[in-house]
Amino acid sequence: MATVPVKVKHNGKVYDISLDTNGTGLAFKEAIAQATSVPTDRQKVMIKGGLLKDDTEISKLNVRAGHQFMVLGAAGELPKAPAKPVQFLEDMQDEELNKAANLRVGLVNLGNTCYLNSTLQVLRTIPPLQEALSAYTGRVGASDGDATLVASMRDLFSDMSKTTEAVPPLIFLTVLRKLAPQFAETAEGGGFAQQDAEEVWVRIMQALSQLPAAGQPREKFVPQYVTGHMTIERSCAETSDEAPTHLEEPFQMLQCNISSSTNEMTAGILESMTQQLEKHSDQLGRTALYNEKRRISRLPAYLSVHFVRFYWRRDINKKTKIMRKVKFPMELDASTFVTDDLARRLAPVSAKIKAIGKDREERAKLRARVQGRSMEAGAVEGGALTDEEEVAQRAKEREQVDALIDADLRSDAGCNPSGLYELVGIVTHKGAAADAGHYMSWVRQEDTSQPLPPPASMWYKFDDDKVSLVPTEKIETLYGGGEDSVAYILLYRAKAL
């Protein structure tokens, strides 16, 4: 057998192979497969004038020692037959179809209940809440009203996962109105009155406060996943002889104040955290002016922000809506709002996640350029990683981030150890009247079934029973500035790799 030493380049690597000059193209491909793990039927071997065919006689190629061949094709085994018989969508039951297509269903408006429907749709995007509700064994009809509300919420979410049709939240609404009569108020013209989404959000969280966290019977869902801690310093503005006071209190929602100069959310939140108030001074023996500064000492995994758009106007004795345009970020760095000590603990993880994010963007651009060429799926070249290599690289990156997490934050299940968040849900209000108008919700569409999920580019829009998909660009129209839908409550989730 006459052979010559040649080189084969695949996926940025070069392999030394002995080429049988009396053999066929298929025999050469088998040798390439041994070196690169690319099956012969996936290989595209570039030769002068085209591609190497299986029956090509190597002797006719006049290959010289040291010649380099370029090979395209994805390494690995060929796809295996499905373990279960293929089931078509039209043959599925509603529950199977809901899961297979990752469907989101709407909620029926039962008479000015859009405030409730929009709130429930956003809360349903919190996986730890769904897990805790699934594990909850309480029953509807229990003597404890909060327990009954939690049980009805569990049953409602379960019903929503088993159908492709809009669900009427009748039992949940009935329990809520019995537990909190304000939501049973009637309008002047008859029927139930419109209510405030922020108020029902707070009341639902109150009921959930005793819900055990899934897999952590000694811990509660609300304190673990949606509650932060705030340190408060108050100092008298009228005398330096009085020592500042310090206290800590929990919070479940940040307030974004909106003034005539507020243009973006961060400024509104900081304004709410730095205020002046009047209270009695023991030092002065009278009411005095105090400076109050709040900073966060614990960040929860799920952070909600309330845009304070409704306020009471004393001059007209009426609740009024602030229409001003206020921008909000798709990704939030909450280190601006935290104590110096927490900022120090968050910094290493935050910096690493940001750096990895930039690296992933560059790798994604390279993969997009390469895969956009006329090659079969999975083929890469020019330094781009294969799917398997990208998955392995991301696993290494997660390990790198995990190694940087502060020990105290690591032991605090349900906190955010980086201070970085991504927007996942929005409740909006449409209309100029504070006691009327219409609420809707918007939830980011995500595909968690793939090892390399694509970037989120679409959002679910929930308008009671009507559900549609809108592009991410539509979210920017929710900043406000008119009578159309404006952001009222935002839900951010701790950013994960």
Short mmCIF file of N, CA, C and O in Angstrom, two decimals, residues 96-195:
data_model
loop_
_atom_site.label_atom_id
_atom_site.label_comp_id
_atom_site.label_asym_id
_atom_site.label_seq_id
_atom_site.Cartn_x
_atom_site.Cartn_y
_atom_site.Cartn_z
N GLU A 96 -51.72 17.73 27.01
CA GLU A 96 -50.50 17.37 26.28
C GLU A 96 -50.11 18.48 25.31
O GLU A 96 -48.92 18.81 25.17
N LEU A 97 -51.10 19.08 24.64
CA LEU A 97 -50.83 20.15 23.68
C LEU A 97 -50.27 21.37 24.39
O LEU A 97 -49.35 22.03 23.91
N ASN A 98 -50.81 21.71 25.56
CA ASN A 98 -50.35 22.85 26.33
C ASN A 98 -48.87 22.71 26.67
O ASN A 98 -48.07 23.64 26.50
N LYS A 99 -48.46 21.51 27.10
CA LYS A 99 -47.07 21.28 27.48
C LYS A 99 -46.16 21.22 26.26
O LYS A 99 -45.06 21.77 26.27
N ALA A 100 -46.61 20.52 25.21
CA ALA A 100 -45.77 20.34 24.02
C ALA A 100 -45.49 21.65 23.32
O ALA A 100 -44.37 21.91 22.87
N ALA A 101 -46.49 22.52 23.23
CA ALA A 101 -46.33 23.78 22.51
C ALA A 101 -45.99 24.95 23.43
O ALA A 101 -45.88 26.08 22.97
N ASN A 102 -45.83 24.66 24.72
CA ASN A 102 -45.53 25.71 25.70
C ASN A 102 -46.53 26.86 25.58
O ASN A 102 -46.18 28.04 25.51
N LEU A 103 -47.81 26.48 25.54
CA LEU A 103 -48.86 27.47 25.34
C LEU A 103 -49.12 28.29 26.60
O LEU A 103 -48.92 27.82 27.70
N ARG A 104 -49.53 29.51 26.42
CA ARG A 104 -49.97 30.36 27.51
C ARG A 104 -51.44 30.70 27.26
O ARG A 104 -51.79 31.17 26.17
N VAL A 105 -52.27 30.47 28.24
CA VAL A 105 -53.69 30.75 28.07
C VAL A 105 -54.08 32.00 28.84
O VAL A 105 -53.42 32.39 29.80
N GLY A 106 -55.17 32.63 28.41
CA GLY A 106 -55.64 33.84 29.05
C GLY A 106 -56.58 33.55 30.20
O GLY A 106 -56.88 32.40 30.53
N LEU A 107 -57.06 34.62 30.83
CA LEU A 107 -58.02 34.54 31.92
C LEU A 107 -59.26 35.35 31.54
O LEU A 107 -59.14 36.48 31.03
N VAL A 108 -60.41 34.80 31.78
CA VAL A 108 -61.66 35.45 31.41
C VAL A 108 -61.91 36.65 32.34
O VAL A 108 -61.73 36.56 33.55
N ASN A 109 -62.30 37.78 31.76
CA ASN A 109 -62.67 38.95 32.55
C ASN A 109 -64.07 38.74 33.11
O ASN A 109 -65.04 38.60 32.36
N LEU A 110 -64.19 38.74 34.43
CA LEU A 110 -65.46 38.47 35.10
C LEU A 110 -66.14 39.75 35.56
O LEU A 110 -66.94 39.74 36.50
N GLY A 111 -65.82 40.86 34.90
CA GLY A 111 -66.43 42.15 35.23
C GLY A 111 -65.43 43.05 35.92
O GLY A 111 -65.30 43.02 37.14
N ASN A 112 -64.70 43.83 35.13
CA ASN A 112 -63.66 44.73 35.67
C ASN A 112 -62.62 43.98 36.49
O ASN A 112 -62.17 44.46 37.53
N THR A 113 -62.21 42.79 36.04
CA THR A 113 -61.19 42.02 36.77
C THR A 113 -59.86 41.97 36.02
O THR A 113 -59.02 41.13 36.28
N CYS A 114 -59.67 42.90 35.07
CA CYS A 114 -58.39 42.92 34.34
C CYS A 114 -57.22 43.19 35.28
O CYS A 114 -56.11 42.73 35.05
N TYR A 115 -57.46 43.94 36.37
CA TYR A 115 -56.40 44.21 37.35
C TYR A 115 -55.88 42.91 37.97
O TYR A 115 -54.69 42.77 38.24
N LEU A 116 -56.79 41.97 38.21
CA LEU A 116 -56.44 40.68 38.80
C LEU A 116 -55.81 39.76 37.76
O LEU A 116 -54.78 39.12 38.02
N ASN A 117 -56.42 39.69 36.57
CA ASN A 117 -55.90 38.80 35.52
C ASN A 117 -54.46 39.13 35.16
O ASN A 117 -53.61 38.24 35.01
N SER A 118 -54.16 40.41 35.00
CA SER A 118 -52.81 40.82 34.61
C SER A 118 -51.81 40.51 35.71
O SER A 118 -50.68 40.08 35.44
N THR A 119 -52.20 40.70 36.97
CA THR A 119 -51.31 40.40 38.09
C THR A 119 -51.01 38.91 38.17
O THR A 119 -49.86 38.50 38.34
N LEU A 120 -52.03 38.07 38.03
CA LEU A 120 -51.84 36.63 38.11
C LEU A 120 -50.94 36.12 36.99
O LEU A 120 -50.11 35.22 37.21
N GLN A 121 -51.07 36.67 35.79
CA GLN A 121 -50.23 36.21 34.67
C GLN A 121 -48.76 36.49 34.93
O GLN A 121 -47.89 35.67 34.59
N VAL A 122 -48.44 37.63 35.53
CA VAL A 122 -47.04 37.94 35.83
C VAL A 122 -46.53 37.08 36.98
O VAL A 122 -45.40 36.55 36.92
N LEU A 123 -47.32 36.89 38.02
CA LEU A 123 -46.89 36.05 39.14
C LEU A 123 -46.67 34.61 38.70
O LEU A 123 -45.82 33.91 39.25
N ARG A 124 -47.39 34.19 37.69
CA ARG A 124 -47.26 32.80 37.21
C ARG A 124 -45.92 32.56 36.52
O ARG A 124 -45.54 31.42 36.27
N THR A 125 -45.16 33.61 36.23
CA THR A 125 -43.85 33.45 35.58
C THR A 125 -42.76 33.11 36.59
O THR A 125 -41.60 32.96 36.19
N ILE A 126 -43.08 33.02 37.88
CA ILE A 126 -42.07 32.74 38.91
C ILE A 126 -42.04 31.24 39.18
O ILE A 126 -42.92 30.71 39.89
N PRO A 127 -41.06 30.49 38.66
CA PRO A 127 -41.02 29.04 38.86
C PRO A 127 -41.04 28.61 40.32
O PRO A 127 -41.76 27.66 40.66
N PRO A 128 -40.26 29.25 41.23
CA PRO A 128 -40.33 28.81 42.63
C PRO A 128 -41.72 28.93 43.24
O PRO A 128 -42.08 28.15 44.13
N LEU A 129 -42.51 29.89 42.76
CA LEU A 129 -43.89 30.01 43.24
C LEU A 129 -44.73 28.85 42.73
O LEU A 129 -45.50 28.24 43.49
N GLN A 130 -44.59 28.52 41.45
CA GLN A 130 -45.35 27.40 40.91
C GLN A 130 -44.97 26.10 41.60
O GLN A 130 -45.83 25.25 41.89
N GLU A 131 -43.68 25.92 41.89
CA GLU A 131 -43.23 24.70 42.58
C GLU A 131 -43.80 24.64 44.00
O GLU A 131 -44.24 23.57 44.45
N ALA A 132 -43.79 25.78 44.68
CA ALA A 132 -44.32 25.81 46.05
C ALA A 132 -45.83 25.54 46.07
O ALA A 132 -46.34 24.82 46.93
N LEU A 133 -46.54 26.12 45.10
CA LEU A 133 -47.98 25.88 45.03
C LEU A 133 -48.29 24.42 44.70
O LEU A 133 -49.23 23.84 45.26
N SER A 134 -47.51 23.83 43.81
CA SER A 134 -47.75 22.42 43.44
C SER A 134 -47.59 21.50 44.64
O SER A 134 -48.26 20.47 44.74
N ALA A 135 -46.68 21.86 45.55
CA ALA A 135 -46.41 21.03 46.72
C ALA A 135 -47.37 21.33 47.89
O ALA A 135 -47.37 20.62 48.89
N TYR A 136 -48.16 22.38 47.74
CA TYR A 136 -49.04 22.82 48.83
C TYR A 136 -50.24 21.87 48.96
O TYR A 136 -50.87 21.51 47.97
N THR A 137 -50.54 21.45 50.18
CA THR A 137 -51.60 20.46 50.40
C THR A 137 -52.87 21.05 51.01
O THR A 137 -53.80 20.32 51.33
N GLY A 138 -52.89 22.38 51.19
CA GLY A 138 -54.09 23.00 51.75
C GLY A 138 -55.27 22.85 50.81
O GLY A 138 -55.13 22.49 49.64
N ARG A 139 -56.47 23.11 51.33
CA ARG A 139 -57.68 22.93 50.51
C ARG A 139 -58.53 24.19 50.49
O ARG A 139 -58.49 25.01 51.43
N VAL A 140 -59.26 24.34 49.41
CA VAL A 140 -60.22 25.44 49.31
C VAL A 140 -61.35 25.17 50.30
O VAL A 140 -61.89 24.07 50.37
N GLY A 141 -61.70 26.19 51.08
CA GLY A 141 -62.74 26.00 52.07
C GLY A 141 -62.20 25.89 53.48
O GLY A 141 -62.97 25.72 54.43
N ALA A 142 -60.88 25.99 53.64
CA ALA A 142 -60.28 25.94 54.97
C ALA A 142 -60.73 27.15 55.78
O ALA A 142 -61.11 28.20 55.22
N SER A 143 -60.68 27.03 57.11
CA SER A 143 -61.13 28.14 57.96
C SER A 143 -60.23 29.35 57.84
O SER A 143 -60.67 30.48 58.03
N ASP A 144 -58.98 29.14 57.51
CA ASP A 144 -58.02 30.23 57.31
C ASP A 144 -58.23 30.80 55.90
O ASP A 144 -58.01 30.11 54.90
N GLY A 145 -58.64 32.07 55.83
CA GLY A 145 -58.92 32.67 54.53
C GLY A 145 -57.71 32.73 53.62
O GLY A 145 -57.80 32.47 52.42
N ASP A 146 -56.53 33.07 54.17
CA ASP A 146 -55.32 33.14 53.37
C ASP A 146 -54.98 31.77 52.80
O ASP A 146 -54.56 31.64 51.64
N ALA A 147 -55.13 30.72 53.62
CA ALA A 147 -54.84 29.36 53.16
C ALA A 147 -55.77 28.97 52.02
O ALA A 147 -55.35 28.31 51.05
N THR A 148 -57.03 29.38 52.12
CA THR A 148 -57.99 29.08 51.06
C THR A 148 -57.62 29.81 49.77
O THR A 148 -57.72 29.25 48.67
N LEU A 149 -57.15 31.07 49.89
CA LEU A 149 -56.74 31.82 48.70
C LEU A 149 -55.54 31.17 48.03
O LEU A 149 -55.48 31.07 46.80
N VAL A 150 -54.59 30.69 48.84
CA VAL A 150 -53.42 30.01 48.29
C VAL A 150 -53.83 28.73 47.58
O VAL A 150 -53.36 28.43 46.47
N ALA A 151 -54.73 27.96 48.18
CA ALA A 151 -55.19 26.72 47.56
C ALA A 151 -55.92 26.99 46.25
O ALA A 151 -55.76 26.26 45.26
N SER A 152 -56.73 28.05 46.22
CA SER A 152 -57.45 28.38 44.98
C SER A 152 -56.49 28.87 43.91
O SER A 152 -56.71 28.64 42.71
N MET A 153 -55.41 29.53 44.31
CA MET A 153 -54.39 29.97 43.34
C MET A 153 -53.68 28.75 42.76
O MET A 153 -53.41 28.69 41.56
N ARG A 154 -53.38 27.78 43.62
CA ARG A 154 -52.76 26.52 43.14
C ARG A 154 -53.65 25.85 42.11
O ARG A 154 -53.20 25.45 41.03
N ASP A 155 -54.95 25.73 42.43
CA ASP A 155 -55.87 25.06 41.51
C ASP A 155 -56.03 25.84 40.21
O ASP A 155 -56.15 25.24 39.13
N LEU A 156 -56.05 27.16 40.29
CA LEU A 156 -56.19 27.98 39.09
C LEU A 156 -54.99 27.80 38.17
O LEU A 156 -55.15 27.59 36.96
N PHE A 157 -53.78 27.88 38.72
CA PHE A 157 -52.58 27.70 37.91
C PHE A 157 -52.54 26.30 37.30
O PHE A 157 -52.10 26.11 36.16
N SER A 158 -52.99 25.32 38.06
CA SER A 158 -53.03 23.95 37.54
C SER A 158 -54.00 23.86 36.37
O SER A 158 -53.69 23.25 35.34
N ASP A 159 -55.20 24.47 36.51
CA ASP A 159 -56.18 24.46 35.41
C ASP A 159 -55.62 25.14 34.17
O ASP A 159 -55.87 24.70 33.04
N MET A 160 -54.84 26.20 34.35
CA MET A 160 -54.28 26.94 33.21
C MET A 160 -53.26 26.10 32.45
O MET A 160 -52.99 26.37 31.27
N SER A 161 -52.66 25.12 33.10
CA SER A 161 -51.65 24.28 32.44
C SER A 161 -52.25 23.07 31.75
O SER A 161 -51.53 22.30 31.13
N LYS A 162 -53.59 22.91 31.85
CA LYS A 162 -54.24 21.71 31.31
C LYS A 162 -55.19 22.00 30.16
O LYS A 162 -55.94 21.13 29.75
N THR A 163 -55.18 23.22 29.67
CA THR A 163 -56.14 23.57 28.63
C THR A 163 -55.52 24.50 27.60
O THR A 163 -54.44 25.06 27.83
N THR A 164 -56.20 24.65 26.50
CA THR A 164 -55.79 25.62 25.48
C THR A 164 -56.78 26.77 25.39
O THR A 164 -56.66 27.63 24.53
N GLU A 165 -57.76 26.78 26.28
CA GLU A 165 -58.78 27.82 26.29
C GLU A 165 -58.60 28.74 27.50
O GLU A 165 -57.99 28.35 28.50
N ALA A 166 -59.11 29.96 27.41
CA ALA A 166 -59.05 30.89 28.53
C ALA A 166 -59.80 30.32 29.73
O ALA A 166 -60.82 29.64 29.58
N VAL A 167 -59.28 30.59 30.93
CA VAL A 167 -59.83 30.04 32.16
C VAL A 167 -60.50 31.15 32.97
O VAL A 167 -59.91 32.21 33.17
N PRO A 168 -61.72 30.93 33.48
CA PRO A 168 -62.35 31.93 34.36
C PRO A 168 -61.87 31.75 35.80
O PRO A 168 -62.05 30.67 36.38
N PRO A 169 -61.24 32.77 36.40
CA PRO A 169 -60.72 32.64 37.77
C PRO A 169 -61.81 32.84 38.82
O PRO A 169 -61.64 33.61 39.78
N LEU A 170 -62.93 32.16 38.67
CA LEU A 170 -64.12 32.44 39.48
C LEU A 170 -63.91 32.11 40.95
O LEU A 170 -64.23 32.92 41.83
N ILE A 171 -63.38 30.92 41.24
CA ILE A 171 -63.20 30.52 42.64
C ILE A 171 -62.19 31.43 43.33
O ILE A 171 -62.42 31.89 44.45
N PHE A 172 -61.07 31.70 42.66
CA PHE A 172 -60.05 32.58 43.25
C PHE A 172 -60.64 33.95 43.53
O PHE A 172 -60.42 34.52 44.61
N LEU A 173 -61.39 34.49 42.59
CA LEU A 173 -61.97 35.82 42.75
C LEU A 173 -62.98 35.84 43.90
O LEU A 173 -63.03 36.79 44.69
N THR A 174 -63.79 34.78 44.01
CA THR A 174 -64.79 34.70 45.08
C THR A 174 -64.12 34.68 46.45
O THR A 174 -64.54 35.38 47.38
N VAL A 175 -63.06 33.88 46.57
CA VAL A 175 -62.32 33.81 47.83
C VAL A 175 -61.67 35.15 48.15
O VAL A 175 -61.69 35.62 49.29
N LEU A 176 -61.07 35.79 47.13
CA LEU A 176 -60.41 37.07 47.33
C LEU A 176 -61.39 38.12 47.84
O LEU A 176 -61.08 38.88 48.78
N ARG A 177 -62.58 38.21 47.23
CA ARG A 177 -63.55 39.22 47.62
C ARG A 177 -64.10 38.98 49.02
O ARG A 177 -64.43 39.92 49.74
N LYS A 178 -64.17 37.73 49.41
CA LYS A 178 -64.61 37.42 50.77
C LYS A 178 -63.52 37.77 51.77
O LYS A 178 -63.80 38.27 52.87
N LEU A 179 -62.24 37.51 51.39
CA LEU A 179 -61.11 37.78 52.28
C LEU A 179 -60.81 39.27 52.37
O LEU A 179 -60.45 39.78 53.44
N ALA A 180 -60.93 39.99 51.25
CA ALA A 180 -60.63 41.42 51.19
C ALA A 180 -61.80 42.12 50.51
O ALA A 180 -61.81 42.27 49.28
N PRO A 181 -62.78 42.56 51.27
CA PRO A 181 -64.02 43.13 50.70
C PRO A 181 -63.81 44.33 49.79
O PRO A 181 -64.72 44.65 49.00
N GLN A 182 -62.67 45.01 49.88
CA GLN A 182 -62.45 46.16 48.98
C GLN A 182 -62.54 45.76 47.52
O GLN A 182 -62.93 46.57 46.67
N PHE A 183 -62.18 44.49 47.21
CA PHE A 183 -62.22 44.03 45.81
C PHE A 183 -63.63 43.61 45.39
O PHE A 183 -63.81 43.15 44.27
N ALA A 184 -64.59 43.78 46.30
CA ALA A 184 -66.00 43.51 45.98
C ALA A 184 -66.80 44.79 45.87
O ALA A 184 -68.03 44.76 45.75
N GLU A 185 -66.12 45.95 45.90
CA GLU A 185 -66.83 47.23 45.80
C GLU A 185 -67.54 47.34 44.45
O GLU A 185 -67.04 46.84 43.44
N THR A 186 -68.66 48.02 44.46
CA THR A 186 -69.43 48.19 43.23
C THR A 186 -69.28 49.61 42.69
O THR A 186 -69.01 50.56 43.43
N ALA A 187 -69.43 49.74 41.39
CA ALA A 187 -69.32 51.04 40.72
C ALA A 187 -70.65 51.78 40.80
O ALA A 187 -71.69 51.18 41.09
N GLU A 188 -70.61 53.07 40.56
CA GLU A 188 -71.83 53.89 40.65
C GLU A 188 -72.90 53.43 39.68
O GLU A 188 -74.08 53.44 39.98
N GLY A 189 -72.49 53.02 38.51
CA GLY A 189 -73.46 52.59 37.50
C GLY A 189 -73.86 51.13 37.62
O GLY A 189 -74.57 50.62 36.77
N GLY A 190 -73.39 50.45 38.66
CA GLY A 190 -73.69 49.04 38.82
C GLY A 190 -72.51 48.17 38.39
O GLY A 190 -71.65 48.60 37.62
N GLY A 191 -72.47 46.95 38.88
CA GLY A 191 -71.37 46.05 38.58
C GLY A 191 -70.20 46.32 39.50
O GLY A 191 -70.18 47.28 40.26
N PHE A 192 -69.20 45.45 39.42
CA PHE A 192 -68.04 45.60 40.27
C PHE A 192 -67.13 46.72 39.76
O PHE A 192 -67.00 46.93 38.55
N ALA A 193 -66.51 47.43 40.69
CA ALA A 193 -65.64 48.55 40.35
C ALA A 193 -64.25 48.09 39.95
O ALA A 193 -63.79 47.01 40.35
N GLN A 194 -63.59 48.90 39.13
CA GLN A 194 -62.19 48.66 38.79
C GLN A 194 -61.33 48.81 40.04
O GLN A 194 -61.61 49.66 40.89
N GLN A 195 -60.29 47.98 40.16
CA GLN A 195 -59.41 48.03 41.33
C GLN A 195 -57.96 48.25 40.88
O GLN A 195 -57.65 48.24 39.69
#
